[in-house]
XYZ file of C-alpha atoms in Angstrom:
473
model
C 0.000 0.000 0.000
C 2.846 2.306 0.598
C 4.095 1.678 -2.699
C 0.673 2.701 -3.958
C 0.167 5.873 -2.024
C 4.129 7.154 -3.392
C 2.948 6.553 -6.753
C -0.486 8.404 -6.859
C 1.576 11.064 -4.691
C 3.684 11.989 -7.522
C 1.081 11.643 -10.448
C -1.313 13.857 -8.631
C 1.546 16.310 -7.544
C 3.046 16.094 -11.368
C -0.859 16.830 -12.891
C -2.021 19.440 -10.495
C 1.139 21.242 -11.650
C 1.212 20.651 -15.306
C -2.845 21.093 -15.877
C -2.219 24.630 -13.556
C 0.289 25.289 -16.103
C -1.666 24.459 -18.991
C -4.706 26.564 -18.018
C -2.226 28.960 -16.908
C -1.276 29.273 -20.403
C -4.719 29.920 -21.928
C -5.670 32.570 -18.812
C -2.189 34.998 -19.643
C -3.164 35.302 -23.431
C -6.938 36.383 -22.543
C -5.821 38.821 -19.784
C -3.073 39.756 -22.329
C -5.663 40.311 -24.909
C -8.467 41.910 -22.317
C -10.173 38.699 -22.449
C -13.066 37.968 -19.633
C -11.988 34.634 -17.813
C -14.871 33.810 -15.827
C -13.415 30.579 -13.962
C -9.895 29.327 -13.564
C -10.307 25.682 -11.742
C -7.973 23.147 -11.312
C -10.069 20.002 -12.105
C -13.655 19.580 -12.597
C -16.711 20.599 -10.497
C -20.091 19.718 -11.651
C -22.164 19.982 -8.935
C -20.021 21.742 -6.392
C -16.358 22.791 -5.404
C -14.471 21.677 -2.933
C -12.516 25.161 -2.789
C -13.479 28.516 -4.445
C -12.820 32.284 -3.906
C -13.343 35.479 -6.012
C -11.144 38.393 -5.237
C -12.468 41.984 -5.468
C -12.767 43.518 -8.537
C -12.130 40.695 -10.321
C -14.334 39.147 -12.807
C -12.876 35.165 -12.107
C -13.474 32.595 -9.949
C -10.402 30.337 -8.839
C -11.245 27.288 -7.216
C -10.198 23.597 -7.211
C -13.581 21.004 -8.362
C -14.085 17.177 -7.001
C -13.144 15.429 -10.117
C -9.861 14.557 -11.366
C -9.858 14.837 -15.189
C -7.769 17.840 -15.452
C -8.849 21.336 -15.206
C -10.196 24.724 -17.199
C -10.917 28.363 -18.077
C -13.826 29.497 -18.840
C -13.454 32.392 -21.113
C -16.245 34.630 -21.767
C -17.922 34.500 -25.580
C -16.162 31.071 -26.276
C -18.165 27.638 -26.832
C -16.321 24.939 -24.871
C -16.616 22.329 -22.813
C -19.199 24.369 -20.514
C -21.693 24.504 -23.257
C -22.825 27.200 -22.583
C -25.168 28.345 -25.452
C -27.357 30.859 -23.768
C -23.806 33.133 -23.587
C -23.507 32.688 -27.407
C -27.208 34.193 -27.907
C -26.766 37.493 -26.456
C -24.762 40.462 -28.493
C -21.006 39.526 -28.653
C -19.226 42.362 -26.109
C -15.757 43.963 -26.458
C -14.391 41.508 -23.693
C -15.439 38.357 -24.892
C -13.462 35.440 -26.682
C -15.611 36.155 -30.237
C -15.216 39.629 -30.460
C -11.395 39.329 -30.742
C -9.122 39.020 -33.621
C -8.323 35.415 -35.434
C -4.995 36.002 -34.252
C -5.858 36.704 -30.756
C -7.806 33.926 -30.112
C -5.300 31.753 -32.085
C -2.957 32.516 -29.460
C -5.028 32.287 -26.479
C -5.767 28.746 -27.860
C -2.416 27.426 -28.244
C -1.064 29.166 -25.307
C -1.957 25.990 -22.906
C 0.454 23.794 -25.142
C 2.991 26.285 -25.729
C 3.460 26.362 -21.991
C 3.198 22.908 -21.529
C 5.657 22.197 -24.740
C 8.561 25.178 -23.121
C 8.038 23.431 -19.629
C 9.156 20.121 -20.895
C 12.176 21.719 -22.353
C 12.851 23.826 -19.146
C 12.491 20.696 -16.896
C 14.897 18.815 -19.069
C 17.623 21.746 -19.155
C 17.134 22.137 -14.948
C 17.164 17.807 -14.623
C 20.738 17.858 -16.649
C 22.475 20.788 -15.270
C 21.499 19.397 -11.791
C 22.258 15.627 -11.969
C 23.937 15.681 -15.322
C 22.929 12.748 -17.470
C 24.348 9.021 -16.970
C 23.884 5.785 -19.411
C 25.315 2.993 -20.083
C 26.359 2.372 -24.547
C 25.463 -1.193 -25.190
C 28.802 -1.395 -26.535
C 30.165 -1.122 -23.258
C 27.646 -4.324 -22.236
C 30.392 -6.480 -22.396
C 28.150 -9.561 -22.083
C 25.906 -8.699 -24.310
C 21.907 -8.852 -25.029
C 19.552 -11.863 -24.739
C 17.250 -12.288 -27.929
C 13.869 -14.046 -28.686
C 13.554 -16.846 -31.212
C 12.375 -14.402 -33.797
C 15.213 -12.158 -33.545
C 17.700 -15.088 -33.756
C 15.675 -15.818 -36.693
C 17.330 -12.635 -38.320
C 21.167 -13.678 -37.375
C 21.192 -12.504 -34.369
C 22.711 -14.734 -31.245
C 22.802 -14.484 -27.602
C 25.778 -12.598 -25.915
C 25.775 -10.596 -29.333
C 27.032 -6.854 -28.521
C 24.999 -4.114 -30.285
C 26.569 -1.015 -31.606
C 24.280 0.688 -33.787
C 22.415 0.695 -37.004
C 23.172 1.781 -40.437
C 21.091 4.672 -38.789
C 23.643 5.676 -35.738
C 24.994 4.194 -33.152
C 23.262 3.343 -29.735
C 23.521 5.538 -26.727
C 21.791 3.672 -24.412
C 19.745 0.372 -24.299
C 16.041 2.162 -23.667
C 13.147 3.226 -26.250
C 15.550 5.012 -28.943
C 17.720 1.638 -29.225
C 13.959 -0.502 -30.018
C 13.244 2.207 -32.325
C 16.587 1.738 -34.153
C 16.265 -1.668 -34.510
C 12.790 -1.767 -36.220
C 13.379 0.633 -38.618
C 17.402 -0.353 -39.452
C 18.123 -2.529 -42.505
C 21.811 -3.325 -41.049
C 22.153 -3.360 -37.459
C 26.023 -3.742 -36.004
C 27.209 -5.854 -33.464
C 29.790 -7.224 -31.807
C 30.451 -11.028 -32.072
C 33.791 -13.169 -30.902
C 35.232 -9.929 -30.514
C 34.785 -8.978 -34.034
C 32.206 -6.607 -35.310
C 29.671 -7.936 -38.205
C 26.487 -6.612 -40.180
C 23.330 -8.501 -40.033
C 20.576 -7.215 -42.304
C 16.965 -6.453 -41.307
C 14.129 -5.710 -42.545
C 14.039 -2.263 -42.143
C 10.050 -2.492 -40.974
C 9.415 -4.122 -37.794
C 6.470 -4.373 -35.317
C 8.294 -1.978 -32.313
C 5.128 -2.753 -30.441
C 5.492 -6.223 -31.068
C 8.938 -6.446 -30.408
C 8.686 -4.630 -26.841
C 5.328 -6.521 -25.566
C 6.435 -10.669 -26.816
C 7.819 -12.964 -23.953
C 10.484 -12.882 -24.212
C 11.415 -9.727 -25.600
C 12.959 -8.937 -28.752
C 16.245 -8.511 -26.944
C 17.110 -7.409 -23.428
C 20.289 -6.756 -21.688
C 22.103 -10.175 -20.244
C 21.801 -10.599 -16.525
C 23.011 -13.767 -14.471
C 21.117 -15.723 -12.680
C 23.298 -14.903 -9.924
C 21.943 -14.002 -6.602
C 22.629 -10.743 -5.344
C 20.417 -11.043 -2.525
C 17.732 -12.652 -0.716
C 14.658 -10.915 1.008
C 14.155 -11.647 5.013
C 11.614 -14.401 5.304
C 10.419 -15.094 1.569
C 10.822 -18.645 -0.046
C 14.070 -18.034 -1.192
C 15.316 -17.505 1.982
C 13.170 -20.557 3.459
C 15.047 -22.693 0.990
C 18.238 -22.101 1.811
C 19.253 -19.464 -0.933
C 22.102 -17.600 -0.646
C 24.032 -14.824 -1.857
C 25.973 -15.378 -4.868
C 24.365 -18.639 -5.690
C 24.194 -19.321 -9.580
C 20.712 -21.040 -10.574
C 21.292 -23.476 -12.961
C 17.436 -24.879 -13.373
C 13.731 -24.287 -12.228
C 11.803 -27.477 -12.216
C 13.975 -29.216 -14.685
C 13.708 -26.356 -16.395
C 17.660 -25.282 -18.080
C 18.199 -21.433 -16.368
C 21.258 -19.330 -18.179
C 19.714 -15.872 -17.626
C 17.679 -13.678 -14.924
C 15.250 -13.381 -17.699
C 14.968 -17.326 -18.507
C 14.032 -17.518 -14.358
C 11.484 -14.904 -14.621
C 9.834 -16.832 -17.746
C 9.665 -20.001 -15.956
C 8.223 -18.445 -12.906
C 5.582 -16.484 -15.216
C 4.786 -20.261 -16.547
C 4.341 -21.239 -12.753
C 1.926 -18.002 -12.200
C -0.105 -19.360 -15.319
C -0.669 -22.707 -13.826
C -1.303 -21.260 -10.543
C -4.157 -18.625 -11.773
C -5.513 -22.330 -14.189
C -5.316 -23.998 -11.485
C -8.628 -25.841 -10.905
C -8.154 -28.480 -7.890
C -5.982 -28.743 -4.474
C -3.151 -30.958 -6.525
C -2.906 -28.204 -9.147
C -2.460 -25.469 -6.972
C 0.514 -27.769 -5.462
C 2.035 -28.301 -8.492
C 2.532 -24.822 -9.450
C 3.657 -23.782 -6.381
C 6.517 -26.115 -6.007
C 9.840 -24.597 -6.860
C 12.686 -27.097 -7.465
C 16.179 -25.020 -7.973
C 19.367 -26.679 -8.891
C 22.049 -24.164 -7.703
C 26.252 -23.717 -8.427
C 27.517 -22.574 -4.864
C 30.976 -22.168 -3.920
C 32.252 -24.270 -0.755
C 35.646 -23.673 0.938
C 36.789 -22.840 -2.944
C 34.954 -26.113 -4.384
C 32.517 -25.424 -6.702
C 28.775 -27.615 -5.465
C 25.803 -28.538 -7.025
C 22.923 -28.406 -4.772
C 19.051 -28.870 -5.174
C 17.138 -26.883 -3.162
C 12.921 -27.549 -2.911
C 10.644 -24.989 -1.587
C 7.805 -23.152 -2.943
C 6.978 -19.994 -4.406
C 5.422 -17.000 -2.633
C 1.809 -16.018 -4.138
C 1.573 -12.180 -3.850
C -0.945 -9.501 -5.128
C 0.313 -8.584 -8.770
C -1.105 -5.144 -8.049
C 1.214 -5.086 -4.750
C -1.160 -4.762 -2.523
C -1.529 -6.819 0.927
C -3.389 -8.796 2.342
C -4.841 -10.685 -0.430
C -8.428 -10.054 -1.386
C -10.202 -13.508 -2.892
C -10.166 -13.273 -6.626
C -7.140 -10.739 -6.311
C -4.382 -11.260 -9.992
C -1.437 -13.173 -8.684
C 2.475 -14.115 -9.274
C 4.410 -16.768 -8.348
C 7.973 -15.148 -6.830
C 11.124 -16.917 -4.625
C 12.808 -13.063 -3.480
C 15.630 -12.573 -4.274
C 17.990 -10.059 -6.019
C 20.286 -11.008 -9.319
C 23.674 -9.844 -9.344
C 23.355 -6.993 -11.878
C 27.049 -6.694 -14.094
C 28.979 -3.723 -13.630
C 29.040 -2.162 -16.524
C 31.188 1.178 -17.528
C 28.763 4.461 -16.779
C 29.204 7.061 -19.377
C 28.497 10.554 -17.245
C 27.675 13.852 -18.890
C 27.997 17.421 -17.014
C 26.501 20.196 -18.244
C 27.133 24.093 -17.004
C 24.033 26.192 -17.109
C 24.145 27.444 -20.754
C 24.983 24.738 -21.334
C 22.096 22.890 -20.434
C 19.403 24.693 -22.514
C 20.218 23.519 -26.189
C 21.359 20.155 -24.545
C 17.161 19.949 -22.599
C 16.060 21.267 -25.747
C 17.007 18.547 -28.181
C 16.602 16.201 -25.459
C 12.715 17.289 -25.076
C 12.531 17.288 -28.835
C 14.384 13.407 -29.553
C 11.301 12.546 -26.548
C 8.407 14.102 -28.817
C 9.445 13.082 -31.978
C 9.505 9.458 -30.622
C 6.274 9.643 -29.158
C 4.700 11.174 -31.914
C 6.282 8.193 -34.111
C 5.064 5.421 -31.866
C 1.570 7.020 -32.398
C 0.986 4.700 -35.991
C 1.117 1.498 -33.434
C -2.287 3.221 -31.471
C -4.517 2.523 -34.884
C -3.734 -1.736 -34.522
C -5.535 -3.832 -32.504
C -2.315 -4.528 -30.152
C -2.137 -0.905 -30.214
C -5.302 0.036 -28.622
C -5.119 -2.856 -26.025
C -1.779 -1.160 -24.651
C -3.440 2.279 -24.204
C -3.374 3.589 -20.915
C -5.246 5.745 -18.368
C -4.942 7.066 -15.004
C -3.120 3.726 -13.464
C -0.939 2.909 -16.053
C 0.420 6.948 -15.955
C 0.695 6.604 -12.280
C 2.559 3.514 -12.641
C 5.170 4.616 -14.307
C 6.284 6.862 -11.398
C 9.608 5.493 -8.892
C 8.263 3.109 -6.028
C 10.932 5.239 -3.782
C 10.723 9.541 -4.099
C 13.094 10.645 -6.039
C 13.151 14.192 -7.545
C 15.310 13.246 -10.423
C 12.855 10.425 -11.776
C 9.926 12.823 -10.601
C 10.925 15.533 -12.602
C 11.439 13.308 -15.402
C 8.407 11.850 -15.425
C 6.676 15.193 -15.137
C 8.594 16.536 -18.053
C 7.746 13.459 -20.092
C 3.755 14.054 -19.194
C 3.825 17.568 -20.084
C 5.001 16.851 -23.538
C 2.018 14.226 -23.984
C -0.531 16.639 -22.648
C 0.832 19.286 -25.355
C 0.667 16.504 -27.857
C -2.117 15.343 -27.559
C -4.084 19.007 -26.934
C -2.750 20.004 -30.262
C -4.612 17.326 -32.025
C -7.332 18.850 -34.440
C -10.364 16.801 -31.847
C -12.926 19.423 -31.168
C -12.750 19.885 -27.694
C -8.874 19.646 -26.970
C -7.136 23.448 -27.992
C -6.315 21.666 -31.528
C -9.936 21.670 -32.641
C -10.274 25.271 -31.901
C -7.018 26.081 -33.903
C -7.839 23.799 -36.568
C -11.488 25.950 -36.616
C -9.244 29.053 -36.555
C -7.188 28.220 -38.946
C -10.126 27.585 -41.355
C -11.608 31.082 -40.583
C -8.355 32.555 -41.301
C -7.910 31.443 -44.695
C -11.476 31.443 -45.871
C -12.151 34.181 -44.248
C -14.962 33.842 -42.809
C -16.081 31.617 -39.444
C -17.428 28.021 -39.008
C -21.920 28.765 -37.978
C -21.694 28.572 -34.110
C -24.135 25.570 -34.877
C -21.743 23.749 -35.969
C -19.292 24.615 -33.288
C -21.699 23.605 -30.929
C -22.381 20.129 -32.368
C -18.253 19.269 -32.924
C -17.849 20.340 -29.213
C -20.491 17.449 -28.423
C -18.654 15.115 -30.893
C -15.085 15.776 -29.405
C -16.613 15.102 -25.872
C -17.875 12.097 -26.992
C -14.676 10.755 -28.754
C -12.707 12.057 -25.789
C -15.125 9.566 -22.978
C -14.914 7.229 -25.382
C -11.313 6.976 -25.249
C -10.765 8.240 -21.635
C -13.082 4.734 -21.005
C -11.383 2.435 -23.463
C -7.369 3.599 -21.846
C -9.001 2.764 -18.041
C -10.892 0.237 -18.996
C -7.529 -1.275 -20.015
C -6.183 -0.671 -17.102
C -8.560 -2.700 -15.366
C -7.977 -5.905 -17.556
C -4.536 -5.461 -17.405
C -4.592 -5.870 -13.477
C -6.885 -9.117 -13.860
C -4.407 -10.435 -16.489
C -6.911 -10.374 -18.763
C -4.864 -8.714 -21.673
């Protein structure tokens, strides 16, 4: 539960502040451009707020609403997400949204994402002139990468080094290096000490590639014990600390990743299990282990049984509650060479900037995969965001993760839905080059549209959530 509340912590904390921001953005152009904002909330509040206040002479209302979706202005002679249409029937007046120019209101419109967008790139400039930036090359993985059966289908082979593609060379073994790979036609690597070419495609599934078990490819780690948590099965069976596991239930182990299959088999057979004797079954845990002894090298079999814990982490266990199947303990992780990066303050503005912009223009790429079926089931709302957040606070990963949400929310604001900012533009944009503006009719019916499509989707991401906890997808 701890775990839980730290997580929700930080995406709360990290959405209060971006939405503020975003609305922020939208409330400076109107006062900039003696726009009436009528309401300034941070989230919604049909019904009732839990906070409001209206200073004197003012003509807004701050407050903070009940429900968690986000926030809003409410800008006076505008048709948004208010609806309200009885505004729109009396005479347009000097303050309101539709009495100013196209280029006014353009700018009030996009002024949400623009501060959302320079944010990103702020956050990133302050996160690497604070903590600098550390990674690790894959060429400096001097064991190498673990591949799936369709990846050795291509050439490639396990303990293979990567290096790059005939499109650069890797800096570090996360999204970008995934990205390489499917769209390469000659990927690099490092083989026996010698470096060779193996040819791809030059078109493969990324989202395939990053959601098969096992993975495409994935860094090499030992099955090596690091170390062994106080009172879980591991421990019960007589684990110990630099142990090498050499099988699971007959099962051949050369990898951390091979051990974490097998037990995900295990998990299967537990969650199909339908009597007393199957539950058994899957619960047994047979490990042959490598130990040294007084500088002799023993094999040992050690029998035990898994622990069955909440997949969603939480304890104690409900009835019906998605399980796994885990022993506890730690694999020794190899020490690989860090490659560390300072940068002075100047210097850290270009460097956040093409940071922030290598993060959009990945996300924006990744967006093709979101029109396949595999693409919509791994959509994700308000739990798989907050998931993403450290188990531990930390301000580095924190800030990170904040920067990395604002660029999504200016993303995806931008797009030309009616309802998010980029429907208005895109409406803007029309009246600006055919100079003359969409019937507020029809404004009123693509607001109800965009809400729609927005539900719809703001369902269909939690909703996936949801089956994703009961292993259902």
């Amino acid at each position: 539960m701890e775990i839980f509340l730290i997580k929700a912590l930080q995406f709360m904390l990290a959405i209060s502040l971006l939405v503020l921001l975003h609305e922020g953005g939208h409330f400076f152009f109107s006062k900039l451009f003696g726009v009436r904002v009528e309401k300034f909330y941070l989230f919604f509040d049909p019904w009732f707020s839990l906070f409001k206040f209206k200073p004197k002479k003012s003509d807004t209302t701050y407050g903070i609403g009940w429900l968690p979706l986000g926030g809003y202005c409410k800008i006076s002679g505008m048709i948004d997400e208010s609806m309200d249409t009885e505004q729109m029937k009396q005479p347009a007046q000097p303050y309101e949204f539709r009495s100013k120019s196209a280029w006014q209101r353009l700018l009030i419109m996009i002024g949400g994402v623009l501060v959302n967008f320079l944010l990103a790139l702020f956050i990133y400039a302050m996160c690497l002139f604070t903590w600098g930036e550390d990674y690790i090359r894959p060429k400096d993985m001097a064991q190498g990468m673990l591949f799936n059966k369709e990846a050795k289908a291509l050439g490639f082979q396990d303990h293979d080094i990567l290096v790059g593609t005939n499109l650069g060379e890797f800096k570090d073994a996360k999204a970008d290096m995934y990205r390489g790979l499917a769209n390469a036609t000659e990927v690099y690597v490092i083989r026996d000490g010698k470096q060779l070419t193996i040819n791809t495609p030059g078109d493969l599934d990324l989202l395939g590639m990053l959601k098969n078990v096992p993975m495409f490819v994935q860094p090499y780690v030992p099955a090596v014990v690091d170390s062994v948590s106080p009172k879980s099965a591991a421990e019960r069976m007589g684990l110990q600390k630099s142990d090498r596991i050499l099988s699971l239930n007959g099962k051949q182990i050369d990898s951390f990743s091979a051990f974490t299959y097998e037990a995900g088999r295990s998990t299967d057979m537990f969650t199909c299990a339908q009597t007393h004797a199957d539950t058994v079954k899957a619960l047994a845990a047979v490990l042959t282990v490598e130990r040294q002894v007084e500088g002799k090298t023993d094999t040992l079999t050690l029998k035990g049984q898994f622990d069955a814990v909440s997949a969603g982490g939480f304890s104690p266990l409900s009835k019906g509650e998605p399980m796994r199947l885990v022993l506890g303990y730690m694999p020794q992780q190899p020490q690989y060479k860090v490659t560390h990066i300072d940068y002075g303050f100047f210097e850290s503005f270009p460097a956040g900037v093409k940071y922030g912009c290598k993060v959009l223009s990945g996300y924006v790429g990744d967006m093709k995969y979101l029109f396949s079926a595999e693409g919509a089931k791994s959509l994700g709302g308000f739990g798989a965001i907050g998931s993403l957040f450290p188990s531990q606070w930390d301000w580095h990963s924190f800030w990170l993760m904040t920067a990395f949400l604002s660029i999504i929310l200016a993303f995806m604001n931008i797009l030309p839905i009616p309802a998010l900012d980029g429907g208005h533009v895109l409406f803007l944009l029309y009246e600006m080059i055919a100079r003359r503006k969409p019937s507020e009719n029809f404004m009123i019916y693509a607001e109800y549209i965009g809400i729609g499509v927005l539900l719809l989707l703001m369902v269909m991401a939690n909703l996936n959530d949801i089956l994703r906890f009961l292993h259902i997808i």
